[in-house]
Amino acid sequence: MATGMRGLNQFIADIRGARVRELEEKRINKEMANIRKRFKDGNLDGYQKKKYVAKIIFTYILGYKVDVGHMEAVNLISSNKYSEKQIGYLAVTLLMHENSDFLRLVVNSIRKDLDDNNEIHNCLALHAIANVGGKEMAEALAEDVHRLLISPTSQSFVKKKAALTLLRMYRKHPDVIPAEEWALRIVSLMDDPDLGVVICVTSLVMALAQDHLDPFAVCYQKAVDRLHRLVIEHEYSATYAYYKVPSPWLQVKLLRLLQYYPPSDDPTIRSVLQNVIQVIMTNSAEPTRNVQHNNAQHAVLFEAIGLAIHLDTNSPLVGTAAVLLARFISSKETNVRYLGLDTMAHLAARADSLEPIKKHQGTIILSLRDKDISVRRRALDLLYSMCDVDNSELIVGELLRYLKVADYGLREEMVLKIAILTEKYANSYKWYVDTILDLISAAGDHVGDEVWYRVVQIVTNTEDLQEYAAKVVFEHMKSPSSHENLVKVGGYILGEYGHLVANMPGYSPAEQFQLLHSKSQFCGAPTRALLLSTYIKWVNVFPELKLQLINVFERYRHVLDSDLQQRACEFYALASRPEDDELLQNVCEEMPPFPPRQSALLGRLNRKQGDTEDKRTWVIGGKEANLERQAVQRLTTMPTGLGGVESGSAQEITKSLAGLDFSTSPNKVEAPLMEHTPSSSSKVPPVVAGPNIDKWFDKLTYSSDGVLYEDVQLQIGIKTRYHGHLGQLAIYVGNKIAVPLTSFTTTVQCGDPDALSITFAKMPPTMIAPRTQTQLLLHVECNKFFKNPPIMTVSFLAGSHQTLSIRLPIVVTKFFEGVKLGPNEFFERWKLIGGPPREAQSIFAITLDAAGHIDMPRQQQVISGLRFDVLEGIDPSPTNIVGAGVLHMATEGKVGCLLRLEPNREAKLCRVTIRSTSEDVASEVQKLIQKPLAAPS
């Protein structure tokens, strides 16, 4: 900053030379007065403005308030000199906030710099937008930043900054970025040859894809391909090898991105991913002495294990991962222990069996006493996730023991988790009540209201538990230091069910009253109010205590607290009524069972955990909790009419944690999981159409090879082979221009994926060199009847981003096989099938050949091409054609089909009749035959 500005150098030297703060302030005040005077006088050239604004920036950096120089900074941005423009942008980013009025003055200057051919000016403008861009600036300049990102003439370092600027804008103002509209163009940059650009664009795609899964679904294939090239083919420059690990930051981002989507059904993609994960695990099997190499390798490894768990918890890869994790949780390095415990919690949250994790239960429990609190927190999460019916008593008991010495920052979360586990896995009334009361006694202030509310609800709804609960809570309250939450539970339970134990030795009404009342002096007003309600209940069931209780009400009638005073006055009036008065009995009836309510404990725990910019793909808890989370994500968009659910936190939970068989729990709500598929997008571009394209498609429905599409840039041809319900398509894509087609992406979408399965034999290429051809191999399987042909979407970069959607000539007749039939057999089956609805018939105009005759060879070619066997000697008319075929389907089996074609030369008409055991097949085959044979309209 100071290069070439002597005045600035001297000013900085004077500031540094000041021995006391007063001298420093004096020098700064003198300089600020001089700058104000010079700005007021005007007539400053660019150099002087730059020098004075630089002094203002330095003063601001020192921590002094600055109220001058804003307009001069705005003017400097418009300068053509880099040094002046740099100081102007620096001042704007430091001195102004996103809502500053001065920022409106620089929008046009920033837009001009974004449009400039000078890359340095582009970068200065991008920095300013990212640092101080408010909503107004984002709305005004988002399009310009996006254009700079996708421009083929932009330098790599400009693209990187543009991607990160868009990421910053999206995180601050997500509604400003039209994510769905820009999705395909942004994802195409994941194929950029510069890995630095790929890293930045992947960061942007991760943020956008979390909120827009379908539009960004094509990034799944891009991520898999890039991982394959990095890990398997070692396709990267030495610049991006960090201690011999190929671009670990990019690998981690790609592995995380793949976890946002459900596992792909494409066997090719799954195979490639398994190979990638296997290589990563093999490379990380033995640590080296180089700490940096180990850190990079472990970062990639743990994310790869997370992806393996996400893909299939029963795969051999996850078994290998479990062995590695067992080694990592015992590591001497804190970071490795932390990551090992966190990843093992992920495994516990998804795995069908917890046995591999239970083997290391002792090590995990020891981690609760690790010297690092973050490791202790991860150990707590893992124990919570791996708890089940078999080990619940052991884990809960260990957590209760640890609770007494745990960090204060952990205690509230521990209380919630212990309460949830106790309720979820309780196998007896005794254990549940004992554990919860031990928890309330031990945790004290860290027990939230939700915990004791839930205890009261379960005891009230479980008649067999009430007597035992009254005895146990009475014994717990004998402790000299009973916490207020325990007094609340005791007050409620003894008030409702104290009479059940009143005849037992040691639990007389007088002893109950003496114990409870002795605790009231140490409690707050809300607890005392609850105890007053307990006392009025006792007036009804324990007449011998009536005088003592009336005295208590009398004393509380004169307290300052309005709620206590009102309760005491009302209860005093009730207690003073004659003994034969039924009002007291009616008011003090036993509480009825609570209506089915959902536990608020899980909602409290989820709110405590919160969320981050990079959303987790799983939640802490067992497999059931993660399945419920997926259901909740679908249910949150539906209106819910839950009767009897408490307002506030309880409304936020859509599934009760009440795992106790002896408690009333709400009916389980099951919703279909409408998963996103990474191989398809909900928005398909319009199918390209035209006379030639339709003609080529129609011909390919009855031909095995030919041209499917052609324009000035691209030619697509097809060769096919079918046998039974299986088929194979070789698609040849030719680049006709002198530049490469980059970011080449191919996806195939079926209208009914259950009916037709299409997979790539290998990963499609991402680039087609100039004037060359590449082959895509597709495997097709017909499972059941379908009508609509699949659509292949091809996108590529050739100057601009282009997308084509083309129908593939895969129709139901491709899965036919001809059948040889004799005359008797044919007519027997023809009559057996009968007429409508199993018959489809139509009459259409035809064209004659050049000699004016029926074009018999063409008609036979079409029928044979539609995979019917043309039967000779069946029909007495030589011009009629008879055929038979069988449709093969993997799921629905075989469907027979018979055909009769009757052309009329004089009328130039033709009648086609199709009979099939399936009316849908008959109707579809009739249309497929008529289309190529009918005369052009």
PDB file of N, CA, C and O in Angstrom, residues 644-673:
ATOM      1  N   GLY A 644     -54.825 -32.763  20.557  1.00  0.00           N
ATOM      2  CA  GLY A 644     -54.276 -33.008  21.876  1.00  0.00           C
ATOM      3  C   GLY A 644     -52.791 -32.810  21.976  1.00  0.00           C
ATOM      4  O   GLY A 644     -52.199 -33.162  22.972  1.00  0.00           O
ATOM      5  N   VAL A 645     -52.151 -32.241  20.973  1.00  0.00           N
ATOM      6  CA  VAL A 645     -50.705 -32.019  21.051  1.00  0.00           C
ATOM      7  C   VAL A 645     -50.457 -30.646  21.633  1.00  0.00           C
ATOM      8  O   VAL A 645     -51.047 -29.663  21.223  1.00  0.00           O
ATOM      9  N   GLU A 646     -49.573 -30.575  22.570  1.00  0.00           N
ATOM     10  CA  GLU A 646     -49.301 -29.316  23.234  1.00  0.00           C
ATOM     11  C   GLU A 646     -48.682 -28.332  22.268  1.00  0.00           C
ATOM     12  O   GLU A 646     -47.964 -28.699  21.349  1.00  0.00           O
ATOM     13  N   SER A 647     -48.957 -27.048  22.487  1.00  0.00           N
ATOM     14  CA  SER A 647     -48.335 -26.018  21.673  1.00  0.00           C
ATOM     15  C   SER A 647     -46.885 -25.868  22.094  1.00  0.00           C
ATOM     16  O   SER A 647     -46.447 -26.389  23.088  1.00  0.00           O
ATOM     17  N   GLY A 648     -46.147 -25.097  21.273  1.00  0.00           N
ATOM     18  CA  GLY A 648     -44.739 -24.873  21.617  1.00  0.00           C
ATOM     19  C   GLY A 648     -43.880 -25.992  21.099  1.00  0.00           C
ATOM     20  O   GLY A 648     -44.034 -26.459  19.993  1.00  0.00           O
ATOM     21  N   SER A 649     -42.963 -26.427  21.960  1.00  0.00           N
ATOM     22  CA  SER A 649     -41.956 -27.378  21.503  1.00  0.00           C
ATOM     23  C   SER A 649     -42.555 -28.712  21.101  1.00  0.00           C
ATOM     24  O   SER A 649     -42.059 -29.370  20.208  1.00  0.00           O
ATOM     25  N   ALA A 650     -43.644 -29.124  21.748  1.00  0.00           N
ATOM     26  CA  ALA A 650     -44.204 -30.444  21.436  1.00  0.00           C
ATOM     27  C   ALA A 650     -44.729 -30.506  20.010  1.00  0.00           C
ATOM     28  O   ALA A 650     -44.767 -31.559  19.400  1.00  0.00           O
ATOM     29  N   GLN A 651     -45.159 -29.370  19.457  1.00  0.00           N
ATOM     30  CA  GLN A 651     -45.674 -29.377  18.094  1.00  0.00           C
ATOM     31  C   GLN A 651     -44.587 -29.637  17.075  1.00  0.00           C
ATOM     32  O   GLN A 651     -44.867 -30.016  15.950  1.00  0.00           O
ATOM     33  N   GLU A 652     -43.353 -29.410  17.466  1.00  0.00           N
ATOM     34  CA  GLU A 652     -42.270 -29.560  16.516  1.00  0.00           C
ATOM     35  C   GLU A 652     -41.854 -31.007  16.354  1.00  0.00           C
ATOM     36  O   GLU A 652     -41.004 -31.338  15.554  1.00  0.00           O
ATOM     37  N   ILE A 653     -42.385 -31.904  17.123  1.00  0.00           N
ATOM     38  CA  ILE A 653     -41.991 -33.297  17.044  1.00  0.00           C
ATOM     39  C   ILE A 653     -43.129 -34.068  16.423  1.00  0.00           C
ATOM     40  O   ILE A 653     -44.242 -33.978  16.880  1.00  0.00           O
ATOM     41  N   THR A 654     -42.859 -34.806  15.382  1.00  0.00           N
ATOM     42  CA  THR A 654     -43.925 -35.545  14.734  1.00  0.00           C
ATOM     43  C   THR A 654     -43.905 -37.014  15.077  1.00  0.00           C
ATOM     44  O   THR A 654     -44.680 -37.778  14.563  1.00  0.00           O
ATOM     45  N   LYS A 655     -42.999 -37.404  15.941  1.00  0.00           N
ATOM     46  CA  LYS A 655     -42.967 -38.803  16.351  1.00  0.00           C
ATOM     47  C   LYS A 655     -42.630 -38.899  17.827  1.00  0.00           C
ATOM     48  O   LYS A 655     -41.661 -38.342  18.285  1.00  0.00           O
ATOM     49  N   SER A 656     -43.462 -39.581  18.573  1.00  0.00           N
ATOM     50  CA  SER A 656     -43.217 -39.681  20.009  1.00  0.00           C
ATOM     51  C   SER A 656     -42.026 -40.563  20.312  1.00  0.00           C
ATOM     52  O   SER A 656     -41.726 -41.499  19.595  1.00  0.00           O
ATOM     53  N   LEU A 657     -41.344 -40.224  21.384  1.00  0.00           N
ATOM     54  CA  LEU A 657     -40.257 -41.076  21.846  1.00  0.00           C
ATOM     55  C   LEU A 657     -40.761 -42.110  22.825  1.00  0.00           C
ATOM     56  O   LEU A 657     -39.977 -42.824  23.437  1.00  0.00           O
ATOM     57  N   ALA A 658     -42.047 -42.165  23.026  1.00  0.00           N
ATOM     58  CA  ALA A 658     -42.576 -43.096  24.023  1.00  0.00           C
ATOM     59  C   ALA A 658     -42.373 -44.522  23.541  1.00  0.00           C
ATOM     60  O   ALA A 658     -43.164 -45.062  22.795  1.00  0.00           O
ATOM     61  N   GLY A 659     -41.265 -45.116  23.965  1.00  0.00           N
ATOM     62  CA  GLY A 659     -40.987 -46.486  23.581  1.00  0.00           C
ATOM     63  C   GLY A 659     -41.475 -47.473  24.613  1.00  0.00           C
ATOM     64  O   GLY A 659     -41.278 -48.666  24.474  1.00  0.00           O
ATOM     65  N   LEU A 660     -42.058 -46.985  25.682  1.00  0.00           N
ATOM     66  CA  LEU A 660     -42.518 -47.875  26.748  1.00  0.00           C
ATOM     67  C   LEU A 660     -43.805 -48.565  26.340  1.00  0.00           C
ATOM     68  O   LEU A 660     -44.728 -47.937  25.847  1.00  0.00           O
ATOM     69  N   ASP A 661     -43.835 -49.862  26.565  1.00  0.00           N
ATOM     70  CA  ASP A 661     -45.056 -50.593  26.260  1.00  0.00           C
ATOM     71  C   ASP A 661     -46.182 -50.202  27.204  1.00  0.00           C
ATOM     72  O   ASP A 661     -47.339 -50.384  26.899  1.00  0.00           O
ATOM     73  N   PHE A 662     -45.799 -49.685  28.386  1.00  0.00           N
ATOM     74  CA  PHE A 662     -46.836 -49.414  29.386  1.00  0.00           C
ATOM     75  C   PHE A 662     -47.299 -47.966  29.350  1.00  0.00           C
ATOM     76  O   PHE A 662     -47.973 -47.508  30.242  1.00  0.00           O
ATOM     77  N   SER A 663     -46.945 -47.217  28.322  1.00  0.00           N
ATOM     78  CA  SER A 663     -47.415 -45.834  28.212  1.00  0.00           C
ATOM     79  C   SER A 663     -48.244 -45.696  26.957  1.00  0.00           C
ATOM     80  O   SER A 663     -48.071 -46.420  25.984  1.00  0.00           O
ATOM     81  N   THR A 664     -49.134 -44.740  26.977  1.00  0.00           N
ATOM     82  CA  THR A 664     -49.961 -44.486  25.811  1.00  0.00           C
ATOM     83  C   THR A 664     -49.135 -43.729  24.798  1.00  0.00           C
ATOM     84  O   THR A 664     -48.541 -42.709  25.112  1.00  0.00           O
ATOM     85  N   SER A 665     -49.093 -44.212  23.597  1.00  0.00           N
ATOM     86  CA  SER A 665     -48.309 -43.544  22.553  1.00  0.00           C
ATOM     87  C   SER A 665     -49.201 -43.277  21.356  1.00  0.00           C
ATOM     88  O   SER A 665     -50.142 -43.999  21.090  1.00  0.00           O
ATOM     89  N   PRO A 666     -48.931 -42.245  20.621  1.00  0.00           N
ATOM     90  CA  PRO A 666     -49.754 -41.904  19.461  1.00  0.00           C
ATOM     91  C   PRO A 666     -49.586 -42.931  18.356  1.00  0.00           C
ATOM     92  O   PRO A 666     -48.607 -43.650  18.305  1.00  0.00           O
ATOM     93  N   ASN A 667     -50.582 -42.959  17.504  1.00  0.00           N
ATOM     94  CA  ASN A 667     -50.490 -43.871  16.379  1.00  0.00           C
ATOM     95  C   ASN A 667     -49.322 -43.495  15.503  1.00  0.00           C
ATOM     96  O   ASN A 667     -49.059 -42.331  15.258  1.00  0.00           O
ATOM     97  N   LYS A 668     -48.664 -44.499  15.008  1.00  0.00           N
ATOM     98  CA  LYS A 668     -47.471 -44.255  14.195  1.00  0.00           C
ATOM     99  C   LYS A 668     -47.903 -43.788  12.818  1.00  0.00           C
ATOM    100  O   LYS A 668     -48.755 -44.387  12.173  1.00  0.00           O
ATOM    101  N   VAL A 669     -47.322 -42.713  12.374  1.00  0.00           N
ATOM    102  CA  VAL A 669     -47.638 -42.165  11.064  1.00  0.00           C
ATOM    103  C   VAL A 669     -46.582 -42.632  10.089  1.00  0.00           C
ATOM    104  O   VAL A 669     -45.401 -42.436  10.310  1.00  0.00           O
ATOM    105  N   GLU A 670     -47.022 -43.277   9.029  1.00  0.00           N
ATOM    106  CA  GLU A 670     -46.064 -43.712   8.032  1.00  0.00           C
ATOM    107  C   GLU A 670     -46.363 -42.979   6.742  1.00  0.00           C
ATOM    108  O   GLU A 670     -47.488 -42.887   6.304  1.00  0.00           O
ATOM    109  N   ALA A 671     -45.307 -42.441   6.135  1.00  0.00           N
ATOM    110  CA  ALA A 671     -45.467 -41.734   4.876  1.00  0.00           C
ATOM    111  C   ALA A 671     -44.575 -42.372   3.840  1.00  0.00           C
ATOM    112  O   ALA A 671     -43.485 -42.821   4.141  1.00  0.00           O
ATOM    113  N   PRO A 672     -45.012 -42.423   2.603  1.00  0.00           N
ATOM    114  CA  PRO A 672     -44.142 -42.965   1.569  1.00  0.00           C
ATOM    115  C   PRO A 672     -42.927 -42.066   1.392  1.00  0.00           C
ATOM    116  O   PRO A 672     -43.043 -40.848   1.360  1.00  0.00           O
ATOM    117  N   LEU A 673     -41.776 -42.688   1.276  1.00  0.00           N
ATOM    118  CA  LEU A 673     -40.547 -41.907   1.118  1.00  0.00           C
ATOM    119  C   LEU A 673     -40.362 -41.621  -0.362  1.00  0.00           C
ATOM    120  O   LEU A 673     -39.986 -42.478  -1.150  1.00  0.00           O
TER     121      LEU A 673
END
